[in-house]
Amino acid sequence: ATAQRWKLELESLAKELEAERPDGPPAKKTIYFIRHAESMSNVARDHMKKQRITGAVRLCSSGFDSPLSSRGRAQLLEVRPRAREIGEQIEAVIHSPLKRAAETALVLFGDEDDTGGYTQPQGTRWLMVSGLKEMRFQEHAQANLMRSQSILRARVRSFIKFVSRLPWERIALVGHSRFFSTMLRLMGEEVWLRNASIWRVHAAPEPKFGLHCVAKKLVATPADIDPADPAIVGDVASSSDDSHE
């Protein structure tokens, strides 16, 4: 039932947005891929590498929908100036409904308000899409027990086709590493996104999956992440490594 809901949401939303541009979607798209900043669950998973039991306790307490860590919030403030420049060019921000992705989107692209917080900017479409969530329980179970990601890939393919139907030429996607690395692989590129890093991808229509990557570039990353790290490009983690979600 849950799977059916996200499929219905994508189809309903795509049809609604297609009506805004009767002549069809733009031939090419510029897509900014942004993985959420460091979350409390990321901290717990890193701690598990040193202290497995206490790390596991921290992971359980942080929960599936964990908020950002203090380091994650600092990462966003560092990357925000570049994101605001990008925000002047994009037409829409689409983010996962999980707290860490929603907060990342708002801090990077939102306008400052009188209370020191952030609000959604006027003139930019802002969409929360459940199909953009990180790996679901079924997908995790299949990856770890059967060494297969067919369920995840099916959801990602549906999302790529959804993006291909959108009426905008320039959009930002804010979500999760495993989902984005799978999405980019299906689009023809191997990229592993680190926390709060922004990748710009130029994409063109492709019959099988909907979009194909023409060019990519890392345009922003926090100083505490080394852009020369081989894990960022061309060294995507194996399906059994769940430490990066």
PDB file of C-alpha atoms in Angstrom:
ATOM      1  CA  ALA A   1       0.000   0.000   0.000  1.00  0.00           C
ATOM      2  CA  THR A   2       2.850   2.371   0.844  1.00  0.00           C
ATOM      3  CA  ALA A   3       4.528   1.697  -2.503  1.00  0.00           C
ATOM      4  CA  GLN A   4       1.255   2.352  -4.272  1.00  0.00           C
ATOM      5  CA  ARG A   5       0.887   5.700  -2.488  1.00  0.00           C
ATOM      6  CA  TRP A   6       4.212   7.087  -3.683  1.00  0.00           C
ATOM      7  CA  LYS A   7       3.501   5.891  -7.243  1.00  0.00           C
ATOM      8  CA  LEU A   8       0.097   7.545  -7.211  1.00  0.00           C
ATOM      9  CA  GLU A   9       1.625  10.718  -5.791  1.00  0.00           C
ATOM     10  CA  LEU A  10       4.257  10.923  -8.541  1.00  0.00           C
ATOM     11  CA  GLU A  11       1.726  10.315 -11.304  1.00  0.00           C
ATOM     12  CA  SER A  12      -0.817  12.769  -9.899  1.00  0.00           C
ATOM     13  CA  LEU A  13       1.792  15.463  -9.374  1.00  0.00           C
ATOM     14  CA  ALA A  14       3.326  14.946 -12.817  1.00  0.00           C
ATOM     15  CA  LYS A  15      -0.055  15.333 -14.523  1.00  0.00           C
ATOM     16  CA  GLU A  16      -0.836  18.455 -12.507  1.00  0.00           C
ATOM     17  CA  LEU A  17       2.486  20.075 -13.399  1.00  0.00           C
ATOM     18  CA  GLU A  18       2.364  19.025 -17.048  1.00  0.00           C
ATOM     19  CA  ALA A  19      -0.777  21.118 -17.394  1.00  0.00           C
ATOM     20  CA  GLU A  20       1.314  24.202 -16.634  1.00  0.00           C
ATOM     21  CA  ARG A  21       3.309  23.649 -19.828  1.00  0.00           C
ATOM     22  CA  PRO A  22       1.072  22.183 -22.564  1.00  0.00           C
ATOM     23  CA  ASP A  23       3.903  22.267 -25.111  1.00  0.00           C
ATOM     24  CA  GLY A  24       5.790  19.638 -23.103  1.00  0.00           C
ATOM     25  CA  PRO A  25       8.845  19.638 -20.801  1.00  0.00           C
ATOM     26  CA  PRO A  26      12.088  21.381 -21.798  1.00  0.00           C
ATOM     27  CA  ALA A  27      14.396  19.327 -24.004  1.00  0.00           C
ATOM     28  CA  LYS A  28      17.278  19.559 -21.540  1.00  0.00           C
ATOM     29  CA  LYS A  29      17.455  19.980 -17.778  1.00  0.00           C
ATOM     30  CA  THR A  30      19.971  21.243 -15.262  1.00  0.00           C
ATOM     31  CA  ILE A  31      19.552  19.301 -12.037  1.00  0.00           C
ATOM     32  CA  TYR A  32      21.300  20.108  -8.765  1.00  0.00           C
ATOM     33  CA  PHE A  33      21.690  17.024  -6.585  1.00  0.00           C
ATOM     34  CA  ILE A  34      22.115  17.800  -2.877  1.00  0.00           C
ATOM     35  CA  ARG A  35      22.538  15.175  -0.203  1.00  0.00           C
ATOM     36  CA  HIS A  36      21.315  16.274   3.238  1.00  0.00           C
ATOM     37  CA  ALA A  37      23.904  17.592   5.714  1.00  0.00           C
ATOM     38  CA  GLU A  38      25.256  15.319   8.430  1.00  0.00           C
ATOM     39  CA  SER A  39      22.444  13.855  10.535  1.00  0.00           C
ATOM     40  CA  MET A  40      22.383  12.317  13.996  1.00  0.00           C
ATOM     41  CA  SER A  41      22.002   8.886  12.373  1.00  0.00           C
ATOM     42  CA  ASN A  42      25.190   9.524  10.353  1.00  0.00           C
ATOM     43  CA  VAL A  43      26.993  10.347  13.621  1.00  0.00           C
ATOM     44  CA  ALA A  44      25.668   7.161  15.234  1.00  0.00           C
ATOM     45  CA  ARG A  45      26.743   4.992  12.295  1.00  0.00           C
ATOM     46  CA  ASP A  46      30.235   6.497  12.377  1.00  0.00           C
ATOM     47  CA  HIS A  47      30.374   5.818  16.119  1.00  0.00           C
ATOM     48  CA  MET A  48      29.408   2.182  15.492  1.00  0.00           C
ATOM     49  CA  LYS A  49      32.684   1.692  13.639  1.00  0.00           C
ATOM     50  CA  LYS A  50      34.528   2.348  16.930  1.00  0.00           C
ATOM     51  CA  GLN A  51      32.016   1.306  19.588  1.00  0.00           C
ATOM     52  CA  ARG A  52      29.458  -1.012  18.041  1.00  0.00           C
ATOM     53  CA  ILE A  53      27.121  -1.356  21.037  1.00  0.00           C
ATOM     54  CA  THR A  54      26.978   2.304  22.080  1.00  0.00           C
ATOM     55  CA  GLY A  55      26.820   3.300  18.425  1.00  0.00           C
ATOM     56  CA  ALA A  56      23.846   1.005  17.893  1.00  0.00           C
ATOM     57  CA  VAL A  57      22.104   2.549  20.928  1.00  0.00           C
ATOM     58  CA  ARG A  58      22.688   6.025  19.481  1.00  0.00           C
ATOM     59  CA  LEU A  59      21.364   4.906  16.106  1.00  0.00           C
ATOM     60  CA  CYS A  60      18.175   3.526  17.649  1.00  0.00           C
ATOM     61  CA  SER A  61      17.636   6.687  19.684  1.00  0.00           C
ATOM     62  CA  SER A  62      18.141   8.922  16.625  1.00  0.00           C
ATOM     63  CA  GLY A  63      15.406   7.039  14.770  1.00  0.00           C
ATOM     64  CA  PHE A  64      14.655   6.634  11.063  1.00  0.00           C
ATOM     65  CA  ASP A  65      13.704  10.301  10.678  1.00  0.00           C
ATOM     66  CA  SER A  66      16.707  11.758  12.498  1.00  0.00           C
ATOM     67  CA  PRO A  67      17.427  15.512  12.569  1.00  0.00           C
ATOM     68  CA  LEU A  68      20.675  17.184  11.575  1.00  0.00           C
ATOM     69  CA  SER A  69      23.688  17.194  13.867  1.00  0.00           C
ATOM     70  CA  SER A  70      25.380  20.419  15.003  1.00  0.00           C
ATOM     71  CA  ARG A  71      28.121  19.695  12.471  1.00  0.00           C
ATOM     72  CA  GLY A  72      25.456  19.229   9.790  1.00  0.00           C
ATOM     73  CA  ARG A  73      23.980  22.666  10.514  1.00  0.00           C
ATOM     74  CA  ALA A  74      27.460  24.185  10.308  1.00  0.00           C
ATOM     75  CA  GLN A  75      27.977  22.480   6.944  1.00  0.00           C
ATOM     76  CA  LEU A  76      24.819  24.108   5.612  1.00  0.00           C
ATOM     77  CA  LEU A  77      25.814  27.605   6.720  1.00  0.00           C
ATOM     78  CA  GLU A  78      29.135  27.121   4.945  1.00  0.00           C
ATOM     79  CA  VAL A  79      27.567  25.978   1.676  1.00  0.00           C
ATOM     80  CA  ARG A  80      24.565  28.366   1.826  1.00  0.00           C
ATOM     81  CA  PRO A  81      26.218  31.324  -0.047  1.00  0.00           C
ATOM     82  CA  ARG A  82      26.825  29.135  -3.106  1.00  0.00           C
ATOM     83  CA  ALA A  83      23.379  27.573  -2.795  1.00  0.00           C
ATOM     84  CA  ARG A  84      21.770  31.020  -2.717  1.00  0.00           C
ATOM     85  CA  GLU A  85      23.487  31.862  -6.001  1.00  0.00           C
ATOM     86  CA  ILE A  86      22.080  28.662  -7.455  1.00  0.00           C
ATOM     87  CA  GLY A  87      18.694  29.497  -5.964  1.00  0.00           C
ATOM     88  CA  GLU A  88      18.481  32.590  -8.147  1.00  0.00           C
ATOM     89  CA  GLN A  89      18.593  30.352 -11.223  1.00  0.00           C
ATOM     90  CA  ILE A  90      16.428  27.360 -10.296  1.00  0.00           C
ATOM     91  CA  GLU A  91      12.676  27.184 -10.769  1.00  0.00           C
ATOM     92  CA  ALA A  92      11.866  24.482  -8.219  1.00  0.00           C
ATOM     93  CA  VAL A  93      13.179  22.736  -5.102  1.00  0.00           C
ATOM     94  CA  ILE A  94      12.062  19.135  -4.569  1.00  0.00           C
ATOM     95  CA  HIS A  95      12.978  17.415  -1.316  1.00  0.00           C
ATOM     96  CA  SER A  96      12.462  14.209   0.629  1.00  0.00           C
ATOM     97  CA  PRO A  97       9.953  14.475   3.485  1.00  0.00           C
ATOM     98  CA  LEU A  98      12.505  13.323   6.078  1.00  0.00           C
ATOM     99  CA  LYS A  99      13.612  15.999   8.565  1.00  0.00           C
ATOM    100  CA  ARG A 100      17.267  16.075   7.552  1.00  0.00           C
ATOM    101  CA  ALA A 101      16.419  16.650   3.883  1.00  0.00           C
ATOM    102  CA  ALA A 102      13.653  19.189   4.561  1.00  0.00           C
ATOM    103  CA  GLU A 103      15.926  21.214   6.849  1.00  0.00           C
ATOM    104  CA  THR A 104      18.798  21.021   4.373  1.00  0.00           C
ATOM    105  CA  ALA A 105      16.584  22.370   1.585  1.00  0.00           C
ATOM    106  CA  LEU A 106      15.266  25.223   3.708  1.00  0.00           C
ATOM    107  CA  VAL A 107      18.624  26.367   5.084  1.00  0.00           C
ATOM    108  CA  LEU A 108      20.328  26.229   1.690  1.00  0.00           C
ATOM    109  CA  PHE A 109      17.636  27.833  -0.465  1.00  0.00           C
ATOM    110  CA  GLY A 110      15.284  29.586   1.956  1.00  0.00           C
ATOM    111  CA  ASP A 111      15.003  33.290   2.740  1.00  0.00           C
ATOM    112  CA  GLU A 112      15.994  34.455   6.226  1.00  0.00           C
ATOM    113  CA  ASP A 113      13.090  35.550   8.407  1.00  0.00           C
ATOM    114  CA  ASP A 114      12.901  37.927  11.376  1.00  0.00           C
ATOM    115  CA  THR A 115      13.441  35.144  13.923  1.00  0.00           C
ATOM    116  CA  GLY A 116      16.750  33.911  12.523  1.00  0.00           C
ATOM    117  CA  GLY A 117      15.093  31.008  10.735  1.00  0.00           C
ATOM    118  CA  TYR A 118      14.298  30.406   7.084  1.00  0.00           C
ATOM    119  CA  THR A 119      11.187  30.465   4.922  1.00  0.00           C
ATOM    120  CA  GLN A 120      10.451  29.132   1.473  1.00  0.00           C
ATOM    121  CA  PRO A 121      11.385  31.780  -1.128  1.00  0.00           C
ATOM    122  CA  GLN A 122       8.681  33.363  -3.222  1.00  0.00           C
ATOM    123  CA  GLY A 123       8.867  32.631  -6.923  1.00  0.00           C
ATOM    124  CA  THR A 124      10.372  29.158  -6.465  1.00  0.00           C
ATOM    125  CA  ARG A 125       8.143  26.073  -6.462  1.00  0.00           C
ATOM    126  CA  TRP A 126       8.672  24.010  -3.339  1.00  0.00           C
ATOM    127  CA  LEU A 127       7.658  20.349  -3.340  1.00  0.00           C
ATOM    128  CA  MET A 128       7.955  17.598  -0.745  1.00  0.00           C
ATOM    129  CA  VAL A 129       7.830  14.234  -2.539  1.00  0.00           C
ATOM    130  CA  SER A 130       7.617  10.911  -0.681  1.00  0.00           C
ATOM    131  CA  GLY A 131       9.065   9.013  -3.651  1.00  0.00           C
ATOM    132  CA  LEU A 132      12.383  10.727  -2.897  1.00  0.00           C
ATOM    133  CA  LYS A 133      12.775   9.118   0.548  1.00  0.00           C
ATOM    134  CA  GLU A 134      15.889   7.158   1.402  1.00  0.00           C
ATOM    135  CA  MET A 135      15.879   3.357   1.210  1.00  0.00           C
ATOM    136  CA  ARG A 136      12.716   1.850   2.686  1.00  0.00           C
ATOM    137  CA  PHE A 137      12.594  -1.246   4.894  1.00  0.00           C
ATOM    138  CA  GLN A 138      11.790  -3.561   1.976  1.00  0.00           C
ATOM    139  CA  GLU A 139      14.664  -2.110  -0.047  1.00  0.00           C
ATOM    140  CA  HIS A 140      17.129  -2.445   2.847  1.00  0.00           C
ATOM    141  CA  ALA A 141      16.024  -6.034   3.475  1.00  0.00           C
ATOM    142  CA  GLN A 142      16.411  -6.988  -0.173  1.00  0.00           C
ATOM    143  CA  ALA A 143      19.858  -5.354  -0.395  1.00  0.00           C
ATOM    144  CA  ASN A 144      21.187  -6.998   2.765  1.00  0.00           C
ATOM    145  CA  LEU A 145      19.541 -10.421   2.550  1.00  0.00           C
ATOM    146  CA  MET A 146      19.344 -11.007  -1.194  1.00  0.00           C
ATOM    147  CA  ARG A 147      22.127  -8.698  -2.443  1.00  0.00           C
ATOM    148  CA  SER A 148      19.667  -7.150  -4.860  1.00  0.00           C
ATOM    149  CA  GLN A 149      18.421  -3.589  -5.330  1.00  0.00           C
ATOM    150  CA  SER A 150      15.667  -4.241  -7.863  1.00  0.00           C
ATOM    151  CA  ILE A 151      12.950  -2.708  -5.654  1.00  0.00           C
ATOM    152  CA  LEU A 152      14.977   0.455  -5.084  1.00  0.00           C
ATOM    153  CA  ARG A 153      15.892   0.694  -8.777  1.00  0.00           C
ATOM    154  CA  ALA A 154      12.226   0.421  -9.761  1.00  0.00           C
ATOM    155  CA  ARG A 155      11.358   3.364  -7.489  1.00  0.00           C
ATOM    156  CA  VAL A 156      14.324   5.364  -8.780  1.00  0.00           C
ATOM    157  CA  ARG A 157      13.341   4.696 -12.411  1.00  0.00           C
ATOM    158  CA  SER A 158       9.839   5.982 -11.680  1.00  0.00           C
ATOM    159  CA  PHE A 159      11.320   9.097 -10.112  1.00  0.00           C
ATOM    160  CA  ILE A 160      13.633   9.752 -13.079  1.00  0.00           C
ATOM    161  CA  LYS A 161      10.664   9.583 -15.423  1.00  0.00           C
ATOM    162  CA  PHE A 162       8.780  11.914 -13.090  1.00  0.00           C
ATOM    163  CA  VAL A 163      11.643  14.446 -13.241  1.00  0.00           C
ATOM    164  CA  SER A 164      11.763  14.150 -17.044  1.00  0.00           C
ATOM    165  CA  ARG A 165       8.091  15.201 -17.204  1.00  0.00           C
ATOM    166  CA  LEU A 166       8.504  18.311 -15.041  1.00  0.00           C
ATOM    167  CA  PRO A 167       7.882  21.656 -16.770  1.00  0.00           C
ATOM    168  CA  TRP A 168      11.066  23.257 -15.415  1.00  0.00           C
ATOM    169  CA  GLU A 169      14.516  23.473 -16.940  1.00  0.00           C
ATOM    170  CA  ARG A 170      16.463  24.079 -13.706  1.00  0.00           C
ATOM    171  CA  ILE A 171      15.627  22.247 -10.477  1.00  0.00           C
ATOM    172  CA  ALA A 172      17.235  21.246  -7.183  1.00  0.00           C
ATOM    173  CA  LEU A 173      16.731  17.814  -5.621  1.00  0.00           C
ATOM    174  CA  VAL A 174      17.479  17.389  -1.911  1.00  0.00           C
ATOM    175  CA  GLY A 175      17.568  13.855  -0.585  1.00  0.00           C
ATOM    176  CA  HIS A 176      19.704  10.844   0.266  1.00  0.00           C
ATOM    177  CA  SER A 177      22.948   9.320  -0.927  1.00  0.00           C
ATOM    178  CA  ARG A 178      21.889   5.782  -1.837  1.00  0.00           C
ATOM    179  CA  PHE A 179      18.868   6.997  -3.782  1.00  0.00           C
ATOM    180  CA  PHE A 180      20.902   9.624  -5.652  1.00  0.00           C
ATOM    181  CA  SER A 181      23.824   7.325  -6.447  1.00  0.00           C
ATOM    182  CA  THR A 182      21.364   4.782  -7.895  1.00  0.00           C
ATOM    183  CA  MET A 183      19.591   7.526  -9.843  1.00  0.00           C
ATOM    184  CA  LEU A 184      22.810   8.882 -11.318  1.00  0.00           C
ATOM    185  CA  ARG A 185      24.019   5.383 -12.194  1.00  0.00           C
ATOM    186  CA  LEU A 186      20.827   4.765 -14.168  1.00  0.00           C
ATOM    187  CA  MET A 187      21.463   8.122 -15.860  1.00  0.00           C
ATOM    188  CA  GLY A 188      24.951   6.959 -16.871  1.00  0.00           C
ATOM    189  CA  GLU A 189      27.245   8.323 -14.138  1.00  0.00           C
ATOM    190  CA  GLU A 190      28.937   6.988 -10.998  1.00  0.00           C
ATOM    191  CA  VAL A 191      28.737   9.582  -8.219  1.00  0.00           C
ATOM    192  CA  TRP A 192      28.629   9.165  -4.454  1.00  0.00           C
ATOM    193  CA  LEU A 193      27.332  12.288  -2.752  1.00  0.00           C
ATOM    194  CA  ARG A 194      28.796  13.401   0.568  1.00  0.00           C
ATOM    195  CA  ASN A 195      26.880  15.381   3.175  1.00  0.00           C
ATOM    196  CA  ALA A 196      25.844  18.905   2.092  1.00  0.00           C
ATOM    197  CA  SER A 197      27.642  18.604  -1.248  1.00  0.00           C
ATOM    198  CA  ILE A 198      26.043  20.001  -4.399  1.00  0.00           C
ATOM    199  CA  TRP A 199      26.450  18.382  -7.816  1.00  0.00           C
ATOM    200  CA  ARG A 200      25.253  20.024 -11.011  1.00  0.00           C
ATOM    201  CA  VAL A 201      24.121  17.627 -13.717  1.00  0.00           C
ATOM    202  CA  HIS A 202      23.107  18.532 -17.264  1.00  0.00           C
ATOM    203  CA  ALA A 203      20.624  15.942 -18.495  1.00  0.00           C
ATOM    204  CA  ALA A 204      18.998  15.166 -21.821  1.00  0.00           C
ATOM    205  CA  PRO A 205      15.974  12.971 -22.689  1.00  0.00           C
ATOM    206  CA  GLU A 206      16.641   9.237 -22.934  1.00  0.00           C
ATOM    207  CA  PRO A 207      14.038   6.684 -24.114  1.00  0.00           C
ATOM    208  CA  LYS A 208      14.692   3.893 -21.615  1.00  0.00           C
ATOM    209  CA  PHE A 209      14.972   5.702 -18.276  1.00  0.00           C
ATOM    210  CA  GLY A 210      13.763   9.206 -19.157  1.00  0.00           C
ATOM    211  CA  LEU A 211      16.986  11.171 -18.662  1.00  0.00           C
ATOM    212  CA  HIS A 212      20.679  10.711 -19.446  1.00  0.00           C
ATOM    213  CA  CYS A 213      23.562  12.607 -17.838  1.00  0.00           C
ATOM    214  CA  VAL A 214      25.437  14.744 -20.374  1.00  0.00           C
ATOM    215  CA  ALA A 215      27.840  16.450 -17.950  1.00  0.00           C
ATOM    216  CA  LYS A 216      28.388  16.689 -14.196  1.00  0.00           C
ATOM    217  CA  LYS A 217      30.346  18.939 -11.837  1.00  0.00           C
ATOM    218  CA  LEU A 218      30.821  19.268  -8.091  1.00  0.00           C
ATOM    219  CA  VAL A 219      29.955  22.920  -7.457  1.00  0.00           C
ATOM    220  CA  ALA A 220      29.997  23.127  -3.652  1.00  0.00           C
ATOM    221  CA  THR A 221      31.112  21.035  -0.687  1.00  0.00           C
ATOM    222  CA  PRO A 222      31.872  21.786   2.984  1.00  0.00           C
ATOM    223  CA  ALA A 223      35.512  22.345   3.922  1.00  0.00           C
ATOM    224  CA  ASP A 224      35.470  19.272   6.171  1.00  0.00           C
ATOM    225  CA  ILE A 225      34.954  17.065   3.110  1.00  0.00           C
ATOM    226  CA  ASP A 226      37.887  16.478   0.761  1.00  0.00           C
ATOM    227  CA  PRO A 227      36.712  16.895  -2.876  1.00  0.00           C
ATOM    228  CA  ALA A 228      39.674  14.776  -3.999  1.00  0.00           C
ATOM    229  CA  ASP A 229      38.433  11.809  -1.957  1.00  0.00           C
ATOM    230  CA  PRO A 230      38.009   8.902  -4.431  1.00  0.00           C
ATOM    231  CA  ALA A 231      34.802   7.905  -2.637  1.00  0.00           C
ATOM    232  CA  ILE A 232      33.099  11.001  -4.057  1.00  0.00           C
ATOM    233  CA  VAL A 233      33.389   9.966  -7.693  1.00  0.00           C
ATOM    234  CA  GLY A 234      33.593   6.547  -9.269  1.00  0.00           C
ATOM    235  CA  ASP A 235      33.736   4.553  -6.048  1.00  0.00           C
ATOM    236  CA  VAL A 236      30.137   4.000  -5.043  1.00  0.00           C
ATOM    237  CA  ALA A 237      29.716   2.039  -1.827  1.00  0.00           C
ATOM    238  CA  SER A 238      28.524  -1.545  -1.999  1.00  0.00           C
ATOM    239  CA  SER A 239      24.907  -2.438  -1.312  1.00  0.00           C
ATOM    240  CA  SER A 240      25.867  -3.932   2.051  1.00  0.00           C
ATOM    241  CA  ASP A 241      27.269  -0.621   3.352  1.00  0.00           C
ATOM    242  CA  ASP A 242      24.412   1.319   4.907  1.00  0.00           C
ATOM    243  CA  SER A 243      26.519   3.951   6.653  1.00  0.00           C
ATOM    244  CA  HIS A 244      25.912   6.733   4.170  1.00  0.00           C
ATOM    245  CA  GLU A 245      22.146   7.131   3.977  1.00  0.00           C
TER     246      GLU A 245
END
